[in-house]
Amino acid sequence: MKQVKTKVKYLISTLLIMAVVCPSLLVGASSKQTATNDPGTKNPTATEAPKSASEENIVTIASNDQRFNTLVAALKAAGLVDALEGEGPFTVFAPTNDAFTKLPSGTLEELLKPENKQKLEDVLTYHVFAGNVPSSAAEKLAGKEITMLNNKKAKITMKNGALYINNAKIVTKDIKAQNGVIHVIDNVLIPES
């Protein structure tokens, strides 16, 4: 568990440094790729943000949408705002305020305590994939696992024509941002310990 936390911190630090020092490398590295399944890792490869993407980044879009007030507050508490304002691309499976209310009583309050910042970071980075995965690419990944930003696996499935990640239904697809895409989900994803 300590190794995973260290890897997540290193990955976030690296992303921040790369976004500040050499953003052109991040953009260049991802251009003209498509979200496909890499049979060796069962993960889609990163793609550039769609050309019709909003001029706003993921955090700005979430901050301007009242459905995500709790998510934005949690991102601030975990110190992840700067990372998600970076070049990306990122795919964020964004739980709504209502999704957070489905957590067991006291869970959110406990996660937001300063002494639980690392656990909150682990939960939030479990909602982020480092790459651009629009719903059309996600549908092709049905039945497969992807590795989230916290290095833990999440499974994409289709049930009755609806797209899911683990037990969370994607209720709104493809909110395009300048640095990736947001899919709105109806449950908070909790990584296994």
mmCIF file with all atom_site columns, C-alpha atoms in Angstrom:
data_model
loop_
_atom_site.group_PDB
_atom_site.id
_atom_site.type_symbol
_atom_site.label_atom_id
_atom_site.label_alt_id
_atom_site.label_comp_id
_atom_site.label_asym_id
_atom_site.label_entity_id
_atom_site.label_seq_id
_atom_site.pdbx_PDB_ins_code
_atom_site.Cartn_x
_atom_site.Cartn_y
_atom_site.Cartn_z
_atom_site.occupancy
_atom_site.B_iso_or_equiv
_atom_site.pdbx_formal_charge
_atom_site.auth_seq_id
_atom_site.auth_comp_id
_atom_site.auth_asym_id
_atom_site.auth_atom_id
_atom_site.pdbx_PDB_model_num
ATOM 1   C CA . MET A 1 1   ? 0.000   0.000  0.000   1.00 0.00 ? 1   MET A CA 1
ATOM 2   C CA . LYS A 1 2   ? 2.849   2.371  0.841   1.00 0.00 ? 2   LYS A CA 1
ATOM 3   C CA . GLN A 1 3   ? 4.446   1.627  -2.554  1.00 0.00 ? 3   GLN A CA 1
ATOM 4   C CA . VAL A 1 4   ? 1.198   2.498  -4.353  1.00 0.00 ? 4   VAL A CA 1
ATOM 5   C CA . LYS A 1 5   ? 0.900   5.785  -2.461  1.00 0.00 ? 5   LYS A CA 1
ATOM 6   C CA . THR A 1 6   ? 4.496   6.625  -3.307  1.00 0.00 ? 6   THR A CA 1
ATOM 7   C CA . LYS A 1 7   ? 3.901   5.791  -6.988  1.00 0.00 ? 7   LYS A CA 1
ATOM 8   C CA . VAL A 1 8   ? 0.763   7.977  -7.089  1.00 0.00 ? 8   VAL A CA 1
ATOM 9   C CA . LYS A 1 9   ? 2.626   10.909 -5.523  1.00 0.00 ? 9   LYS A CA 1
ATOM 10  C CA . TYR A 1 10  ? 5.499   10.409 -7.969  1.00 0.00 ? 10  TYR A CA 1
ATOM 11  C CA . LEU A 1 11  ? 3.119   10.210 -10.935 1.00 0.00 ? 11  LEU A CA 1
ATOM 12  C CA . ILE A 1 12  ? 1.244   13.358 -9.919  1.00 0.00 ? 12  ILE A CA 1
ATOM 13  C CA . SER A 1 13  ? 4.505   15.211 -9.270  1.00 0.00 ? 13  SER A CA 1
ATOM 14  C CA . THR A 1 14  ? 5.849   14.103 -12.639 1.00 0.00 ? 14  THR A CA 1
ATOM 15  C CA . LEU A 1 15  ? 2.678   15.231 -14.413 1.00 0.00 ? 15  LEU A CA 1
ATOM 16  C CA . LEU A 1 16  ? 2.831   18.622 -12.721 1.00 0.00 ? 16  LEU A CA 1
ATOM 17  C CA . ILE A 1 17  ? 6.499   19.100 -13.554 1.00 0.00 ? 17  ILE A CA 1
ATOM 18  C CA . MET A 1 18  ? 5.949   18.020 -17.158 1.00 0.00 ? 18  MET A CA 1
ATOM 19  C CA . ALA A 1 19  ? 2.938   20.309 -17.513 1.00 0.00 ? 19  ALA A CA 1
ATOM 20  C CA . VAL A 1 20  ? 4.935   23.294 -16.261 1.00 0.00 ? 20  VAL A CA 1
ATOM 21  C CA . VAL A 1 21  ? 8.355   22.604 -17.757 1.00 0.00 ? 21  VAL A CA 1
ATOM 22  C CA . CYS A 1 22  ? 7.549   21.013 -21.092 1.00 0.00 ? 22  CYS A CA 1
ATOM 23  C CA . PRO A 1 23  ? 3.846   21.038 -21.989 1.00 0.00 ? 23  PRO A CA 1
ATOM 24  C CA . SER A 1 24  ? 4.694   20.578 -25.658 1.00 0.00 ? 24  SER A CA 1
ATOM 25  C CA . LEU A 1 25  ? 6.074   17.117 -24.870 1.00 0.00 ? 25  LEU A CA 1
ATOM 26  C CA . LEU A 1 26  ? 2.776   16.078 -23.332 1.00 0.00 ? 26  LEU A CA 1
ATOM 27  C CA . VAL A 1 27  ? 0.779   17.354 -26.280 1.00 0.00 ? 27  VAL A CA 1
ATOM 28  C CA . GLY A 1 28  ? 3.180   15.936 -28.857 1.00 0.00 ? 28  GLY A CA 1
ATOM 29  C CA . ALA A 1 29  ? 3.354   12.553 -27.171 1.00 0.00 ? 29  ALA A CA 1
ATOM 30  C CA . SER A 1 30  ? -0.380  12.116 -27.356 1.00 0.00 ? 30  SER A CA 1
ATOM 31  C CA . SER A 1 31  ? -1.215  13.530 -30.766 1.00 0.00 ? 31  SER A CA 1
ATOM 32  C CA . LYS A 1 32  ? -2.703  11.406 -33.531 1.00 0.00 ? 32  LYS A CA 1
ATOM 33  C CA . GLN A 1 33  ? -3.158  8.326  -31.364 1.00 0.00 ? 33  GLN A CA 1
ATOM 34  C CA . THR A 1 34  ? -6.492  6.647  -30.888 1.00 0.00 ? 34  THR A CA 1
ATOM 35  C CA . ALA A 1 35  ? -7.990  5.026  -27.835 1.00 0.00 ? 35  ALA A CA 1
ATOM 36  C CA . THR A 1 36  ? -7.328  1.381  -28.479 1.00 0.00 ? 36  THR A CA 1
ATOM 37  C CA . ASN A 1 37  ? -6.827  -1.682 -26.415 1.00 0.00 ? 37  ASN A CA 1
ATOM 38  C CA . ASP A 1 38  ? -3.212  -2.663 -25.829 1.00 0.00 ? 38  ASP A CA 1
ATOM 39  C CA . PRO A 1 39  ? -3.428  -6.451 -25.481 1.00 0.00 ? 39  PRO A CA 1
ATOM 40  C CA . GLY A 1 40  ? -0.348  -6.571 -23.285 1.00 0.00 ? 40  GLY A CA 1
ATOM 41  C CA . THR A 1 41  ? -1.734  -4.259 -20.618 1.00 0.00 ? 41  THR A CA 1
ATOM 42  C CA . LYS A 1 42  ? -5.454  -4.235 -21.354 1.00 0.00 ? 42  LYS A CA 1
ATOM 43  C CA . ASN A 1 43  ? -5.325  -0.435 -21.302 1.00 0.00 ? 43  ASN A CA 1
ATOM 44  C CA . PRO A 1 44  ? -6.313  2.057  -23.967 1.00 0.00 ? 44  PRO A CA 1
ATOM 45  C CA . THR A 1 45  ? -3.560  4.301  -25.218 1.00 0.00 ? 45  THR A CA 1
ATOM 46  C CA . ALA A 1 46  ? -3.786  8.065  -24.749 1.00 0.00 ? 46  ALA A CA 1
ATOM 47  C CA . THR A 1 47  ? -5.257  10.233 -27.464 1.00 0.00 ? 47  THR A CA 1
ATOM 48  C CA . GLU A 1 48  ? -5.292  13.923 -28.135 1.00 0.00 ? 48  GLU A CA 1
ATOM 49  C CA . ALA A 1 49  ? -8.303  15.910 -26.957 1.00 0.00 ? 49  ALA A CA 1
ATOM 50  C CA . PRO A 1 50  ? -11.072 16.048 -29.550 1.00 0.00 ? 50  PRO A CA 1
ATOM 51  C CA . LYS A 1 51  ? -10.860 19.076 -31.859 1.00 0.00 ? 51  LYS A CA 1
ATOM 52  C CA . SER A 1 52  ? -14.292 20.254 -30.765 1.00 0.00 ? 52  SER A CA 1
ATOM 53  C CA . ALA A 1 53  ? -13.213 20.258 -27.118 1.00 0.00 ? 53  ALA A CA 1
ATOM 54  C CA . SER A 1 54  ? -14.120 23.156 -24.897 1.00 0.00 ? 54  SER A CA 1
ATOM 55  C CA . GLU A 1 55  ? -11.502 25.834 -24.329 1.00 0.00 ? 55  GLU A CA 1
ATOM 56  C CA . GLU A 1 56  ? -11.896 25.212 -20.579 1.00 0.00 ? 56  GLU A CA 1
ATOM 57  C CA . ASN A 1 57  ? -10.005 22.559 -18.631 1.00 0.00 ? 57  ASN A CA 1
ATOM 58  C CA . ILE A 1 58  ? -11.603 19.755 -16.626 1.00 0.00 ? 58  ILE A CA 1
ATOM 59  C CA . VAL A 1 59  ? -11.454 21.591 -13.292 1.00 0.00 ? 59  VAL A CA 1
ATOM 60  C CA . THR A 1 60  ? -12.992 24.770 -14.708 1.00 0.00 ? 60  THR A CA 1
ATOM 61  C CA . ILE A 1 61  ? -15.844 22.825 -16.290 1.00 0.00 ? 61  ILE A CA 1
ATOM 62  C CA . ALA A 1 62  ? -16.496 20.929 -13.047 1.00 0.00 ? 62  ALA A CA 1
ATOM 63  C CA . SER A 1 63  ? -16.276 24.136 -10.986 1.00 0.00 ? 63  SER A CA 1
ATOM 64  C CA . ASN A 1 64  ? -18.892 25.785 -13.191 1.00 0.00 ? 64  ASN A CA 1
ATOM 65  C CA . ASP A 1 65  ? -21.308 22.850 -12.939 1.00 0.00 ? 65  ASP A CA 1
ATOM 66  C CA . GLN A 1 66  ? -23.186 22.663 -9.638  1.00 0.00 ? 66  GLN A CA 1
ATOM 67  C CA . ARG A 1 67  ? -23.558 18.887 -9.975  1.00 0.00 ? 67  ARG A CA 1
ATOM 68  C CA . PHE A 1 68  ? -19.863 18.629 -9.050  1.00 0.00 ? 68  PHE A CA 1
ATOM 69  C CA . ASN A 1 69  ? -19.623 20.915 -5.986  1.00 0.00 ? 69  ASN A CA 1
ATOM 70  C CA . THR A 1 70  ? -18.649 18.011 -3.727  1.00 0.00 ? 70  THR A CA 1
ATOM 71  C CA . LEU A 1 71  ? -16.129 16.639 -6.211  1.00 0.00 ? 71  LEU A CA 1
ATOM 72  C CA . VAL A 1 72  ? -14.460 20.034 -6.630  1.00 0.00 ? 72  VAL A CA 1
ATOM 73  C CA . ALA A 1 73  ? -14.288 20.504 -2.837  1.00 0.00 ? 73  ALA A CA 1
ATOM 74  C CA . ALA A 1 74  ? -12.698 17.053 -2.529  1.00 0.00 ? 74  ALA A CA 1
ATOM 75  C CA . LEU A 1 75  ? -10.179 17.827 -5.310  1.00 0.00 ? 75  LEU A CA 1
ATOM 76  C CA . LYS A 1 76  ? -9.174  20.987 -3.443  1.00 0.00 ? 76  LYS A CA 1
ATOM 77  C CA . ALA A 1 77  ? -8.866  19.119 -0.133  1.00 0.00 ? 77  ALA A CA 1
ATOM 78  C CA . ALA A 1 78  ? -6.653  16.479 -1.775  1.00 0.00 ? 78  ALA A CA 1
ATOM 79  C CA . GLY A 1 79  ? -4.490  19.069 -3.541  1.00 0.00 ? 79  GLY A CA 1
ATOM 80  C CA . LEU A 1 80  ? -5.299  17.666 -7.004  1.00 0.00 ? 80  LEU A CA 1
ATOM 81  C CA . VAL A 1 81  ? -6.680  20.772 -8.704  1.00 0.00 ? 81  VAL A CA 1
ATOM 82  C CA . ASP A 1 82  ? -3.367  21.788 -10.291 1.00 0.00 ? 82  ASP A CA 1
ATOM 83  C CA . ALA A 1 83  ? -2.786  18.287 -11.641 1.00 0.00 ? 83  ALA A CA 1
ATOM 84  C CA . LEU A 1 84  ? -6.193  18.163 -13.355 1.00 0.00 ? 84  LEU A CA 1
ATOM 85  C CA . GLU A 1 85  ? -5.710  21.641 -14.770 1.00 0.00 ? 85  GLU A CA 1
ATOM 86  C CA . GLY A 1 86  ? -2.573  20.327 -16.511 1.00 0.00 ? 86  GLY A CA 1
ATOM 87  C CA . GLU A 1 87  ? -2.140  19.431 -20.171 1.00 0.00 ? 87  GLU A CA 1
ATOM 88  C CA . GLY A 1 88  ? -3.471  15.884 -19.866 1.00 0.00 ? 88  GLY A CA 1
ATOM 89  C CA . PRO A 1 89  ? -5.193  14.386 -21.622 1.00 0.00 ? 89  PRO A CA 1
ATOM 90  C CA . PHE A 1 90  ? -7.284  12.938 -18.819 1.00 0.00 ? 90  PHE A CA 1
ATOM 91  C CA . THR A 1 91  ? -10.525 11.003 -18.710 1.00 0.00 ? 91  THR A CA 1
ATOM 92  C CA . VAL A 1 92  ? -12.396 11.818 -15.509 1.00 0.00 ? 92  VAL A CA 1
ATOM 93  C CA . PHE A 1 93  ? -15.274 9.664  -14.319 1.00 0.00 ? 93  PHE A CA 1
ATOM 94  C CA . ALA A 1 94  ? -16.915 12.421 -12.293 1.00 0.00 ? 94  ALA A CA 1
ATOM 95  C CA . PRO A 1 95  ? -19.332 11.505 -9.501  1.00 0.00 ? 95  PRO A CA 1
ATOM 96  C CA . THR A 1 96  ? -22.164 13.952 -8.911  1.00 0.00 ? 96  THR A CA 1
ATOM 97  C CA . ASN A 1 97  ? -23.122 15.442 -5.550  1.00 0.00 ? 97  ASN A CA 1
ATOM 98  C CA . ASP A 1 98  ? -25.885 12.813 -5.388  1.00 0.00 ? 98  ASP A CA 1
ATOM 99  C CA . ALA A 1 99  ? -23.303 10.056 -5.925  1.00 0.00 ? 99  ALA A CA 1
ATOM 100 C CA . PHE A 1 100 ? -21.381 11.260 -2.869  1.00 0.00 ? 100 PHE A CA 1
ATOM 101 C CA . THR A 1 101 ? -24.582 11.134 -0.774  1.00 0.00 ? 101 THR A CA 1
ATOM 102 C CA . LYS A 1 102 ? -24.818 7.388  -1.541  1.00 0.00 ? 102 LYS A CA 1
ATOM 103 C CA . LEU A 1 103 ? -21.611 6.737  0.418   1.00 0.00 ? 103 LEU A CA 1
ATOM 104 C CA . PRO A 1 104 ? -22.109 5.240  3.884   1.00 0.00 ? 104 PRO A CA 1
ATOM 105 C CA . SER A 1 105 ? -22.861 7.870  6.517   1.00 0.00 ? 105 SER A CA 1
ATOM 106 C CA . GLY A 1 106 ? -19.752 9.744  7.658   1.00 0.00 ? 106 GLY A CA 1
ATOM 107 C CA . THR A 1 107 ? -17.500 8.412  4.855   1.00 0.00 ? 107 THR A CA 1
ATOM 108 C CA . LEU A 1 108 ? -17.142 11.706 3.004   1.00 0.00 ? 108 LEU A CA 1
ATOM 109 C CA . GLU A 1 109 ? -16.590 13.685 6.188   1.00 0.00 ? 109 GLU A CA 1
ATOM 110 C CA . GLU A 1 110 ? -13.889 11.217 7.232   1.00 0.00 ? 110 GLU A CA 1
ATOM 111 C CA . LEU A 1 111 ? -12.161 11.406 3.840   1.00 0.00 ? 111 LEU A CA 1
ATOM 112 C CA . LEU A 1 112 ? -12.132 15.217 3.949   1.00 0.00 ? 112 LEU A CA 1
ATOM 113 C CA . LYS A 1 113 ? -10.212 15.337 7.249   1.00 0.00 ? 113 LYS A CA 1
ATOM 114 C CA . PRO A 1 114 ? -6.640  16.616 6.755   1.00 0.00 ? 114 PRO A CA 1
ATOM 115 C CA . GLU A 1 115 ? -5.162  13.464 8.280   1.00 0.00 ? 115 GLU A CA 1
ATOM 116 C CA . ASN A 1 116 ? -6.897  11.386 5.568   1.00 0.00 ? 116 ASN A CA 1
ATOM 117 C CA . LYS A 1 117 ? -5.585  13.418 2.618   1.00 0.00 ? 117 LYS A CA 1
ATOM 118 C CA . GLN A 1 118 ? -3.668  10.433 1.189   1.00 0.00 ? 118 GLN A CA 1
ATOM 119 C CA . LYS A 1 119 ? -6.744  8.193  1.292   1.00 0.00 ? 119 LYS A CA 1
ATOM 120 C CA . LEU A 1 120 ? -8.845  10.928 -0.336  1.00 0.00 ? 120 LEU A CA 1
ATOM 121 C CA . GLU A 1 121 ? -6.195  11.300 -3.050  1.00 0.00 ? 121 GLU A CA 1
ATOM 122 C CA . ASP A 1 122 ? -6.309  7.537  -3.653  1.00 0.00 ? 122 ASP A CA 1
ATOM 123 C CA . VAL A 1 123 ? -10.108 7.623  -4.038  1.00 0.00 ? 123 VAL A CA 1
ATOM 124 C CA . LEU A 1 124 ? -10.078 10.642 -6.350  1.00 0.00 ? 124 LEU A CA 1
ATOM 125 C CA . THR A 1 125 ? -7.248  9.410  -8.579  1.00 0.00 ? 125 THR A CA 1
ATOM 126 C CA . TYR A 1 126 ? -9.260  6.187  -8.965  1.00 0.00 ? 126 TYR A CA 1
ATOM 127 C CA . HIS A 1 127 ? -11.694 8.333  -10.975 1.00 0.00 ? 127 HIS A CA 1
ATOM 128 C CA . VAL A 1 128 ? -9.024  9.491  -13.453 1.00 0.00 ? 128 VAL A CA 1
ATOM 129 C CA . PHE A 1 129 ? -7.479  7.721  -16.414 1.00 0.00 ? 129 PHE A CA 1
ATOM 130 C CA . ALA A 1 130 ? -4.330  9.241  -17.948 1.00 0.00 ? 130 ALA A CA 1
ATOM 131 C CA . GLY A 1 131 ? -5.514  9.482  -21.545 1.00 0.00 ? 131 GLY A CA 1
ATOM 132 C CA . ASN A 1 132 ? -8.515  10.565 -23.567 1.00 0.00 ? 132 ASN A CA 1
ATOM 133 C CA . VAL A 1 133 ? -11.208 7.875  -23.697 1.00 0.00 ? 133 VAL A CA 1
ATOM 134 C CA . PRO A 1 134 ? -14.418 9.117  -25.296 1.00 0.00 ? 134 PRO A CA 1
ATOM 135 C CA . SER A 1 135 ? -17.505 6.957  -24.817 1.00 0.00 ? 135 SER A CA 1
ATOM 136 C CA . SER A 1 136 ? -17.113 5.405  -28.269 1.00 0.00 ? 136 SER A CA 1
ATOM 137 C CA . ALA A 1 137 ? -13.683 4.066  -27.239 1.00 0.00 ? 137 ALA A CA 1
ATOM 138 C CA . ALA A 1 138 ? -14.947 3.068  -23.785 1.00 0.00 ? 138 ALA A CA 1
ATOM 139 C CA . GLU A 1 139 ? -17.715 0.983  -25.360 1.00 0.00 ? 139 GLU A CA 1
ATOM 140 C CA . LYS A 1 140 ? -15.058 -0.971 -27.282 1.00 0.00 ? 140 LYS A CA 1
ATOM 141 C CA . LEU A 1 141 ? -13.361 -1.697 -23.951 1.00 0.00 ? 141 LEU A CA 1
ATOM 142 C CA . ALA A 1 142 ? -16.468 -3.338 -22.452 1.00 0.00 ? 142 ALA A CA 1
ATOM 143 C CA . GLY A 1 143 ? -15.428 -6.347 -20.407 1.00 0.00 ? 143 GLY A CA 1
ATOM 144 C CA . LYS A 1 144 ? -11.867 -5.083 -19.996 1.00 0.00 ? 144 LYS A CA 1
ATOM 145 C CA . GLU A 1 145 ? -9.989  -3.409 -17.171 1.00 0.00 ? 145 GLU A CA 1
ATOM 146 C CA . ILE A 1 146 ? -8.148  -0.111 -17.364 1.00 0.00 ? 146 ILE A CA 1
ATOM 147 C CA . THR A 1 147 ? -5.510  1.145  -14.955 1.00 0.00 ? 147 THR A CA 1
ATOM 148 C CA . MET A 1 148 ? -6.531  4.350  -13.253 1.00 0.00 ? 148 MET A CA 1
ATOM 149 C CA . LEU A 1 149 ? -4.192  7.133  -12.145 1.00 0.00 ? 149 LEU A CA 1
ATOM 150 C CA . ASN A 1 150 ? -3.758  5.499  -8.713  1.00 0.00 ? 150 ASN A CA 1
ATOM 151 C CA . ASN A 1 151 ? -2.447  2.336  -10.479 1.00 0.00 ? 151 ASN A CA 1
ATOM 152 C CA . LYS A 1 152 ? -5.538  0.301  -9.567  1.00 0.00 ? 152 LYS A CA 1
ATOM 153 C CA . LYS A 1 153 ? -7.777  -1.459 -12.069 1.00 0.00 ? 153 LYS A CA 1
ATOM 154 C CA . ALA A 1 154 ? -11.341 -0.494 -12.926 1.00 0.00 ? 154 ALA A CA 1
ATOM 155 C CA . LYS A 1 155 ? -13.591 -2.521 -15.225 1.00 0.00 ? 155 LYS A CA 1
ATOM 156 C CA . ILE A 1 156 ? -15.614 -1.110 -18.099 1.00 0.00 ? 156 ILE A CA 1
ATOM 157 C CA . THR A 1 157 ? -18.865 -2.944 -18.841 1.00 0.00 ? 157 THR A CA 1
ATOM 158 C CA . MET A 1 158 ? -22.073 -2.544 -20.818 1.00 0.00 ? 158 MET A CA 1
ATOM 159 C CA . LYS A 1 159 ? -25.376 -3.462 -19.150 1.00 0.00 ? 159 LYS A CA 1
ATOM 160 C CA . ASN A 1 160 ? -28.695 -3.084 -20.933 1.00 0.00 ? 160 ASN A CA 1
ATOM 161 C CA . GLY A 1 161 ? -27.142 -0.642 -23.381 1.00 0.00 ? 161 GLY A CA 1
ATOM 162 C CA . ALA A 1 162 ? -25.619 1.534  -20.636 1.00 0.00 ? 162 ALA A CA 1
ATOM 163 C CA . LEU A 1 163 ? -21.914 2.040  -20.042 1.00 0.00 ? 163 LEU A CA 1
ATOM 164 C CA . TYR A 1 164 ? -20.511 1.375  -16.555 1.00 0.00 ? 164 TYR A CA 1
ATOM 165 C CA . ILE A 1 165 ? -17.192 1.667  -14.798 1.00 0.00 ? 165 ILE A CA 1
ATOM 166 C CA . ASN A 1 166 ? -17.188 -0.829 -11.921 1.00 0.00 ? 166 ASN A CA 1
ATOM 167 C CA . ASN A 1 167 ? -20.615 -0.338 -10.295 1.00 0.00 ? 167 ASN A CA 1
ATOM 168 C CA . ALA A 1 168 ? -21.051 3.257  -11.482 1.00 0.00 ? 168 ALA A CA 1
ATOM 169 C CA . LYS A 1 169 ? -23.301 3.992  -14.434 1.00 0.00 ? 169 LYS A CA 1
ATOM 170 C CA . ILE A 1 170 ? -22.141 6.661  -16.845 1.00 0.00 ? 170 ILE A CA 1
ATOM 171 C CA . VAL A 1 171 ? -25.178 8.938  -16.914 1.00 0.00 ? 171 VAL A CA 1
ATOM 172 C CA . THR A 1 172 ? -23.727 11.704 -19.111 1.00 0.00 ? 172 THR A CA 1
ATOM 173 C CA . LYS A 1 173 ? -21.009 11.008 -21.666 1.00 0.00 ? 173 LYS A CA 1
ATOM 174 C CA . ASP A 1 174 ? -18.346 13.046 -23.400 1.00 0.00 ? 174 ASP A CA 1
ATOM 175 C CA . ILE A 1 175 ? -18.231 16.443 -21.732 1.00 0.00 ? 175 ILE A CA 1
ATOM 176 C CA . LYS A 1 176 ? -15.268 17.669 -23.732 1.00 0.00 ? 176 LYS A CA 1
ATOM 177 C CA . ALA A 1 177 ? -12.570 19.745 -22.098 1.00 0.00 ? 177 ALA A CA 1
ATOM 178 C CA . GLN A 1 178 ? -9.416  21.324 -23.465 1.00 0.00 ? 178 GLN A CA 1
ATOM 179 C CA . ASN A 1 179 ? -7.369  18.703 -21.575 1.00 0.00 ? 179 ASN A CA 1
ATOM 180 C CA . GLY A 1 180 ? -9.570  15.620 -21.870 1.00 0.00 ? 180 GLY A CA 1
ATOM 181 C CA . VAL A 1 181 ? -13.076 14.378 -21.339 1.00 0.00 ? 181 VAL A CA 1
ATOM 182 C CA . ILE A 1 182 ? -15.510 14.011 -18.437 1.00 0.00 ? 182 ILE A CA 1
ATOM 183 C CA . HIS A 1 183 ? -18.026 11.191 -18.058 1.00 0.00 ? 183 HIS A CA 1
ATOM 184 C CA . VAL A 1 184 ? -20.594 11.778 -15.304 1.00 0.00 ? 184 VAL A CA 1
ATOM 185 C CA . ILE A 1 185 ? -21.193 8.762  -13.016 1.00 0.00 ? 185 ILE A CA 1
ATOM 186 C CA . ASP A 1 186 ? -23.880 7.980  -10.453 1.00 0.00 ? 186 ASP A CA 1
ATOM 187 C CA . ASN A 1 187 ? -21.680 6.339  -7.776  1.00 0.00 ? 187 ASN A CA 1
ATOM 188 C CA . VAL A 1 188 ? -18.333 7.089  -6.197  1.00 0.00 ? 188 VAL A CA 1
ATOM 189 C CA . LEU A 1 189 ? -15.654 4.584  -7.165  1.00 0.00 ? 189 LEU A CA 1
ATOM 190 C CA . ILE A 1 190 ? -13.891 3.156  -4.117  1.00 0.00 ? 190 ILE A CA 1
ATOM 191 C CA . PRO A 1 191 ? -10.596 1.387  -4.824  1.00 0.00 ? 191 PRO A CA 1
ATOM 192 C CA . GLU A 1 192 ? -9.866  -1.907 -3.157  1.00 0.00 ? 192 GLU A CA 1
ATOM 193 C CA . SER A 1 193 ? -7.336  -1.629 -0.357  1.00 0.00 ? 193 SER A CA 1
#
